[in-house]
Coordinates of C-alpha atoms and ligand atoms in Angstrom, one line a residue:
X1 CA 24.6 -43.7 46.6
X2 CA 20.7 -42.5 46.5
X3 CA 22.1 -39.0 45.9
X4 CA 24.6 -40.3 43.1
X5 CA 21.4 -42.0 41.3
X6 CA 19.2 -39.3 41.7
X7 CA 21.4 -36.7 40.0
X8 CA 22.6 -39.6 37.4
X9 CA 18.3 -39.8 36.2
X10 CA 18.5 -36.3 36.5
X11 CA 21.5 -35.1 34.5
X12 CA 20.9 -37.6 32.0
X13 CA 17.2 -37.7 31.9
X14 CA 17.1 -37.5 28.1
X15 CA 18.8 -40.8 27.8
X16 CA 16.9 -42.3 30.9
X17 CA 19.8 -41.9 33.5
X18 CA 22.6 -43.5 30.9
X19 CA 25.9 -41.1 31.5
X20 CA 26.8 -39.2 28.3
X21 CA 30.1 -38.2 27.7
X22 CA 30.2 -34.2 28.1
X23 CA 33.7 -34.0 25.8
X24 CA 32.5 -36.5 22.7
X25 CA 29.0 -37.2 22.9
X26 CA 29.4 -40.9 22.7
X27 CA 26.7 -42.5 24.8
X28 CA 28.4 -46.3 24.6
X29 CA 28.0 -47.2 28.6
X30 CA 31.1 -45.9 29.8
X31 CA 33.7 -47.2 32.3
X32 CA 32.9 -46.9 35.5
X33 CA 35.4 -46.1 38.1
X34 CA 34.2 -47.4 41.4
X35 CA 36.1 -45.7 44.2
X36 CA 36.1 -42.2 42.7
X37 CA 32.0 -42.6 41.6
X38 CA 33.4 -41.3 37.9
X39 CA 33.2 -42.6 34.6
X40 CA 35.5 -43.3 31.4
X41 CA 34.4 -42.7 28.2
X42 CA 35.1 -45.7 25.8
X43 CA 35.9 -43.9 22.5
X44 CA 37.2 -40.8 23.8
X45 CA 38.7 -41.6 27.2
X46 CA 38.0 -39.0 29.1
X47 CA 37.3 -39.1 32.1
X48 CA 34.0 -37.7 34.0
X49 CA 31.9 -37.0 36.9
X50 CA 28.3 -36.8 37.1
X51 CA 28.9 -33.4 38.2
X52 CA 30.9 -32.5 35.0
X53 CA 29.6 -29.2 33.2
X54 CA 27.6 -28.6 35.9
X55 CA 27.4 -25.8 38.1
X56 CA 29.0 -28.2 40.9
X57 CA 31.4 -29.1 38.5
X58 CA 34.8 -30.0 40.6
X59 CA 32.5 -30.5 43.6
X60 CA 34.5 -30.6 46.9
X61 CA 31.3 -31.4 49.0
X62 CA 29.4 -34.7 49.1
X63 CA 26.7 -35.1 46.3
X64 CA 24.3 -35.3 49.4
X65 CA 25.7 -31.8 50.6
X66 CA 24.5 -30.5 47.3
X67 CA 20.8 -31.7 47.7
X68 CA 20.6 -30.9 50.9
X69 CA 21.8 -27.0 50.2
X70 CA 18.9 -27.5 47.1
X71 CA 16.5 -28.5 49.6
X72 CA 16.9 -25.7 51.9
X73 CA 16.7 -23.1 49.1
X74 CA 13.6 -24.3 48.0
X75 CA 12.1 -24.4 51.6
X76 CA 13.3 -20.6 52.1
X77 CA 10.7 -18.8 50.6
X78 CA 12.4 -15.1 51.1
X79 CA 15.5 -16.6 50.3
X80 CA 18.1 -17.5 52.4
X81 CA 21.6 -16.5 53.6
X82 CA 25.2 -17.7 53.2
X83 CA 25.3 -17.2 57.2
X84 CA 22.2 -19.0 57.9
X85 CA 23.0 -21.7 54.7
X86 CA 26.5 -22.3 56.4
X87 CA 25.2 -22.9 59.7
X88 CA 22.7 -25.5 58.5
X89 CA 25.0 -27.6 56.3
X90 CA 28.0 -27.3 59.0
X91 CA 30.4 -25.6 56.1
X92 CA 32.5 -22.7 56.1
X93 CA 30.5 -19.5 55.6
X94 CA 32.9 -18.9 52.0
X95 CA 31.8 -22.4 50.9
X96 CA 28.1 -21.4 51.5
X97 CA 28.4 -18.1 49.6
X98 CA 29.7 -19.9 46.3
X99 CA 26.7 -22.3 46.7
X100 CA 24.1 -20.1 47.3
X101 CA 25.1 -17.9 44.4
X102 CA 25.5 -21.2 41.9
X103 CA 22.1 -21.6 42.6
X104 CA 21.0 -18.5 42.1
X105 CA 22.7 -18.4 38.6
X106 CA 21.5 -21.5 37.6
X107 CA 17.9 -19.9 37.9
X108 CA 18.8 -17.0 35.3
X109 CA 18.4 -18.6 32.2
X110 CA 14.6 -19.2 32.5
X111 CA 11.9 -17.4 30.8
X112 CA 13.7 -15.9 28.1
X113 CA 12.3 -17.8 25.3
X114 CA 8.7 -15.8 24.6
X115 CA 7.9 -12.7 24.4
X116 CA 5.5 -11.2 27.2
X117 CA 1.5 -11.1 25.8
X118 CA -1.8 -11.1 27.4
X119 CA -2.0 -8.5 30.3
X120 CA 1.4 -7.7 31.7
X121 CA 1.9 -5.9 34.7
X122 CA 5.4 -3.3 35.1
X123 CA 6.9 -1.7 38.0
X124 CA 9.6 -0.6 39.6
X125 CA 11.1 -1.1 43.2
X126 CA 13.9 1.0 44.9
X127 CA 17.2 -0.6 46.5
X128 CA 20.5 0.8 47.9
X129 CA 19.2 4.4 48.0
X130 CA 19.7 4.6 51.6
X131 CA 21.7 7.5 53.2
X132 CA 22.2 7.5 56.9
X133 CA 21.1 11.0 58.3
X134 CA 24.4 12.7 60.1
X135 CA 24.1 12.6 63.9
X136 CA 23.9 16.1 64.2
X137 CA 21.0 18.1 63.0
X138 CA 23.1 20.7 61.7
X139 CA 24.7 19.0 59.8
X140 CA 22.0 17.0 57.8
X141 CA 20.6 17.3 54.7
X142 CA 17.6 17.2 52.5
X143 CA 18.1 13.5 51.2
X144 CA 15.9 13.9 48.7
X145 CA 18.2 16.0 46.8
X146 CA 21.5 14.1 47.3
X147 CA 22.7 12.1 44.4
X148 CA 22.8 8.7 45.5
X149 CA 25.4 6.4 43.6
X150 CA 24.6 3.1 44.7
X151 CA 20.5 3.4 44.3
X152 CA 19.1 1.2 41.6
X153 CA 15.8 0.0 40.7
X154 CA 14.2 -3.3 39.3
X155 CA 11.8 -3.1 36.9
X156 CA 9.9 -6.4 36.8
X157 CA 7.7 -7.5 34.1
X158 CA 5.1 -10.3 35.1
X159 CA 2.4 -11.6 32.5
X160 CA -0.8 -12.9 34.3
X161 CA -2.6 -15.6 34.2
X162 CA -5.7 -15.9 31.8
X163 CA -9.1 -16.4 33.5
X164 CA -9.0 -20.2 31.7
X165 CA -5.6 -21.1 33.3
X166 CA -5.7 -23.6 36.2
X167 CA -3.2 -20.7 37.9
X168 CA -4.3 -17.5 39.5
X169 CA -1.9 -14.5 39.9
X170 CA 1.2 -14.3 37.4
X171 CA 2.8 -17.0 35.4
X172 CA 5.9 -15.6 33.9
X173 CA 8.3 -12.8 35.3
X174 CA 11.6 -11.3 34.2
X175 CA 14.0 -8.5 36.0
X176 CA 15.7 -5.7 34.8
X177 CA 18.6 -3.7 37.1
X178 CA 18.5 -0.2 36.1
X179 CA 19.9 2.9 37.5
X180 CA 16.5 5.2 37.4
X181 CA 13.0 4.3 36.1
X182 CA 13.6 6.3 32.8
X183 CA 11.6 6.0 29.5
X184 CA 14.3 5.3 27.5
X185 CA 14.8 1.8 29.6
X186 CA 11.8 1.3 29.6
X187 CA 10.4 1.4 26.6
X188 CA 13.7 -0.7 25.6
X189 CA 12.3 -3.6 28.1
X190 CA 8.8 -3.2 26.6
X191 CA 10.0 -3.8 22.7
X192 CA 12.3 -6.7 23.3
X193 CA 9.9 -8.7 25.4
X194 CA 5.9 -7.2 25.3
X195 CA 4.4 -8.0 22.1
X196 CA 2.9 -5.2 20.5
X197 CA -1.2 -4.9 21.5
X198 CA -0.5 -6.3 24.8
X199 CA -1.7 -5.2 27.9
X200 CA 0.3 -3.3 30.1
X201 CA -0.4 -2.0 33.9
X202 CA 1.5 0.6 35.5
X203 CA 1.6 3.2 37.7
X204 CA 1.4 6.7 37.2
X205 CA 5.4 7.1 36.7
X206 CA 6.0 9.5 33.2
X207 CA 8.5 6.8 32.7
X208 CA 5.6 4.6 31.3
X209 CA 4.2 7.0 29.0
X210 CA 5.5 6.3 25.7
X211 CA 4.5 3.2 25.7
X212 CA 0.5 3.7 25.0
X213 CA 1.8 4.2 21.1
X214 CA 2.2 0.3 21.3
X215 CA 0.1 -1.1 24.0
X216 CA -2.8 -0.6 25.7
X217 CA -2.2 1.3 28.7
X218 CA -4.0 0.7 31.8
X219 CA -2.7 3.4 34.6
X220 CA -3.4 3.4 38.3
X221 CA -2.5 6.1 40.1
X222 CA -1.0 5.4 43.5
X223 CA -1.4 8.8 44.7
X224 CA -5.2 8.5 45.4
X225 CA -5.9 4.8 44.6
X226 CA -5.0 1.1 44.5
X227 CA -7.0 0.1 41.9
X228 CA -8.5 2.3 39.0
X229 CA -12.1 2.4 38.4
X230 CA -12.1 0.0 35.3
X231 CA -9.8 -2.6 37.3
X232 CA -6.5 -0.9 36.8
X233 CA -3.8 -2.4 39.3
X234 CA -0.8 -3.7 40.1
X235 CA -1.5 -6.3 42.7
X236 CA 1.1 -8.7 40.8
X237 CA 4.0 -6.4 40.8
X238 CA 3.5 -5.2 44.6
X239 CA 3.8 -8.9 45.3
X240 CA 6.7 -9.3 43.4
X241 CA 8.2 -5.8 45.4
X242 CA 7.2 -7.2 48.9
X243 CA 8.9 -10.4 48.6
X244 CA 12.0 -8.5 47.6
X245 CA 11.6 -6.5 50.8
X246 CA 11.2 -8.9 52.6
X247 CA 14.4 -11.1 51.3
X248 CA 16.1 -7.6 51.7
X249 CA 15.1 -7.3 55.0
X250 CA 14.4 -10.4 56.3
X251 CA 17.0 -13.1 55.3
X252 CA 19.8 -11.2 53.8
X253 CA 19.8 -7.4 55.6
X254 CA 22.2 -6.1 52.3
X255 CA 22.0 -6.8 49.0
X256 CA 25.1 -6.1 46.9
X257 CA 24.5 -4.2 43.3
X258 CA 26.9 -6.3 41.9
X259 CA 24.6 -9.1 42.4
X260 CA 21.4 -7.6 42.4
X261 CA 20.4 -9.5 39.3
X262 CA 20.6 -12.8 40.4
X263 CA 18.6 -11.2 43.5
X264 CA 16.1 -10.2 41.5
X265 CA 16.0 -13.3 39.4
X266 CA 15.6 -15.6 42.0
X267 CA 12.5 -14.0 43.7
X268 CA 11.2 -13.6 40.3
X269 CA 11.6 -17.7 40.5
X270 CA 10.0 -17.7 43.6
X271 CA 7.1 -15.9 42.9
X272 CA 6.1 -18.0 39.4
X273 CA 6.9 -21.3 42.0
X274 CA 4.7 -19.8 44.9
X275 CA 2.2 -22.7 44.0
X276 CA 4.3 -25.6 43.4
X277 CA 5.2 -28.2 46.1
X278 CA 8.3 -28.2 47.6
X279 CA 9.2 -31.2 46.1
X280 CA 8.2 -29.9 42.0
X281 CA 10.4 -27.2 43.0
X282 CA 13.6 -29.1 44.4
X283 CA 13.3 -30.9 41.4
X284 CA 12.9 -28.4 38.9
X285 CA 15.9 -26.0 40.3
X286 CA 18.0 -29.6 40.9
X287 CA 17.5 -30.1 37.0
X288 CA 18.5 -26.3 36.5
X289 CA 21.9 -26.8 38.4
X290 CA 22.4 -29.9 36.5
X291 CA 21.8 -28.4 33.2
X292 CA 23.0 -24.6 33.1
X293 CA 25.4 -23.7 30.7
X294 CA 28.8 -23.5 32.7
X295 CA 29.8 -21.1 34.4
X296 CA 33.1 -20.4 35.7
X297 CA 32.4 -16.9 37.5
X298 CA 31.9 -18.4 41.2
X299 CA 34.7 -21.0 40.1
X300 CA 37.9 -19.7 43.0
X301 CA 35.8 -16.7 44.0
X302 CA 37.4 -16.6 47.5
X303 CA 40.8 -16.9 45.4
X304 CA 40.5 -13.4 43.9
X305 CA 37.7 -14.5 40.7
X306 CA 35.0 -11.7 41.0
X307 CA 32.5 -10.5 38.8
X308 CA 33.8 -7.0 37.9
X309 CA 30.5 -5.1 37.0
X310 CA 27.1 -5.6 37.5
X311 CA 24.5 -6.5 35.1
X312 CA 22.6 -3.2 34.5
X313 CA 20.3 -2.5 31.6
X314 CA 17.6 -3.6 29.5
Ligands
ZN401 ZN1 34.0 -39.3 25.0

């Protein structure tokens, strides 16, 4: 019942808790059926949960199931596993998966309103590009020059804070998936979400370099240095890189490209959350789940509904 409450105030939280009826609008207090915990709208009739148009929309688990899984994502601050999530709610791994991954797509609508400004740090990390060396040394070969189908990178953009914000490090992220770290991408990323003027820090890839024409360009070189003479660095995005890593390595061991975006979104999430409490967190990624547009793409995923292609691109 505590759980039913809490996701009623938080559901509803524009109209202080009172159920709205997701088909009509009509916020007359509805019926309420007791034994299924649903309610009845009075001028339309239909009939609804407080889980309806939600990501747990048609929920099989108990509502408490559902905070709980929240809770345990929030604590897992490199992520966490179906395996490990399955184990720790005492559900089937399947059921797990499909949570862990509503969760994760709940996150991805946040932080695309504005457009990046201040002084923005980009960067790109390497996934999947792994080739395991034959067993016999005749028969390897440079891997350097193999073509490697399933390597992509994410290019992350993160926007620090200013010196007058009560936050230190970044505020604001967003991920790209892309297949190489190419100019054309990136200068695609930079227009639709830097502001022109903006400050931009980045290594000393050549995929970066048409971008001084619009921004001022701060360049570090890796090679020789962390941090340029005149404060050049990318302190931001190598924290954004290791706490991939060490999801990648840590918590999940392989991370799919078909899902690679919601990966990347959700340490994205993690890292602008780093300073929040546990409970600001559970709260804020409870309302997300309660509020995402619907989506129907983990709806009967173990019944043959898979996403077909990833999300690449700019
Ligand atoms: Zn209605």
């Amino acid at each position: 019942m505590e759980a039913f409450e809490l996701m009623k105030s938080i559901r509803w939280s524009d109209t202080n808790g009172e159920p709205v009826c997701p088909c009509c609008g009509s916020v007359k207090k509805p019926f309420f059926l007791k034994t299924r915990m649903q309610f009845r709208c009075r001028e339309c009739f239909h009939t609804f949960s407080v889980t309806s148009g939600t990501v747990f929309a048609g929920h099989k688990l108990s509502l408490q199931t559902y905070l709980l899984a929240i809770a345990l994502f929030t604590n897992a601050a490199k992520s966490i596993s179906a395996l490990q999530l399955s184990r720790d709610l005492d559900v089937q791994y399947k059921t797990a998966w499909v949570l862990t991954h509503k969760i994760r797509e709940s996150l991805m609508e946040y932080n695309l309103q504005d457009k990046f400004e201040g002084t923005v740090e980009m960067d790109g990390v390497y996934v999947n590009g792994y080739i395991r060396p034959a067993n016999n040394i005749d028969d390897r070969v440079d891997r350097r020059k193999v073509f490697k189908p399933n390597k992509r990178v994410i290019i992350s953009v993160r926007q620090r804070a200013t010196l007058s914000d009560e936050a230190i490090g970044a505020i604001k992220t967003k991920t790209f998936v892309l297949k190489s770290e190419n100019a054309t991408d990136i200068r695609t990323i930079a227009y639709n979400h830097i502001k022109a003027g903006t400050a931009i820090h980045a290594d000393e890839s050549n995929a970066y370099d048409d971008l001084h024409a619009h921004y001022t360009m701060r360049r570090v070189n890796h090679q020789i240095e962390y941090r340029g003479d005149n404060g050049e660095n990318n302190n931001q995005s190598e924290s954004y890189n290791a706490r991939f890593r060490r999801m990648q390595y840590g918590q999940l061991h392989k991370v799919g490209n078909l899902y690679l975006s919601n990966y990347a979104n959700e340490i994205a999430y993690r890292e602008d959350t780093r300073r929040w409490s546990n409970g600001a967190i559970f709260r804020d990624i409870l309302t997300k789940a309660l509020h995402a547009p619907v989506s129907n793409e983990f709806c009967g995923y173990w019944q043959g509904n898979k996403r077909v292609s990833e999300r690449l691109g700019a």
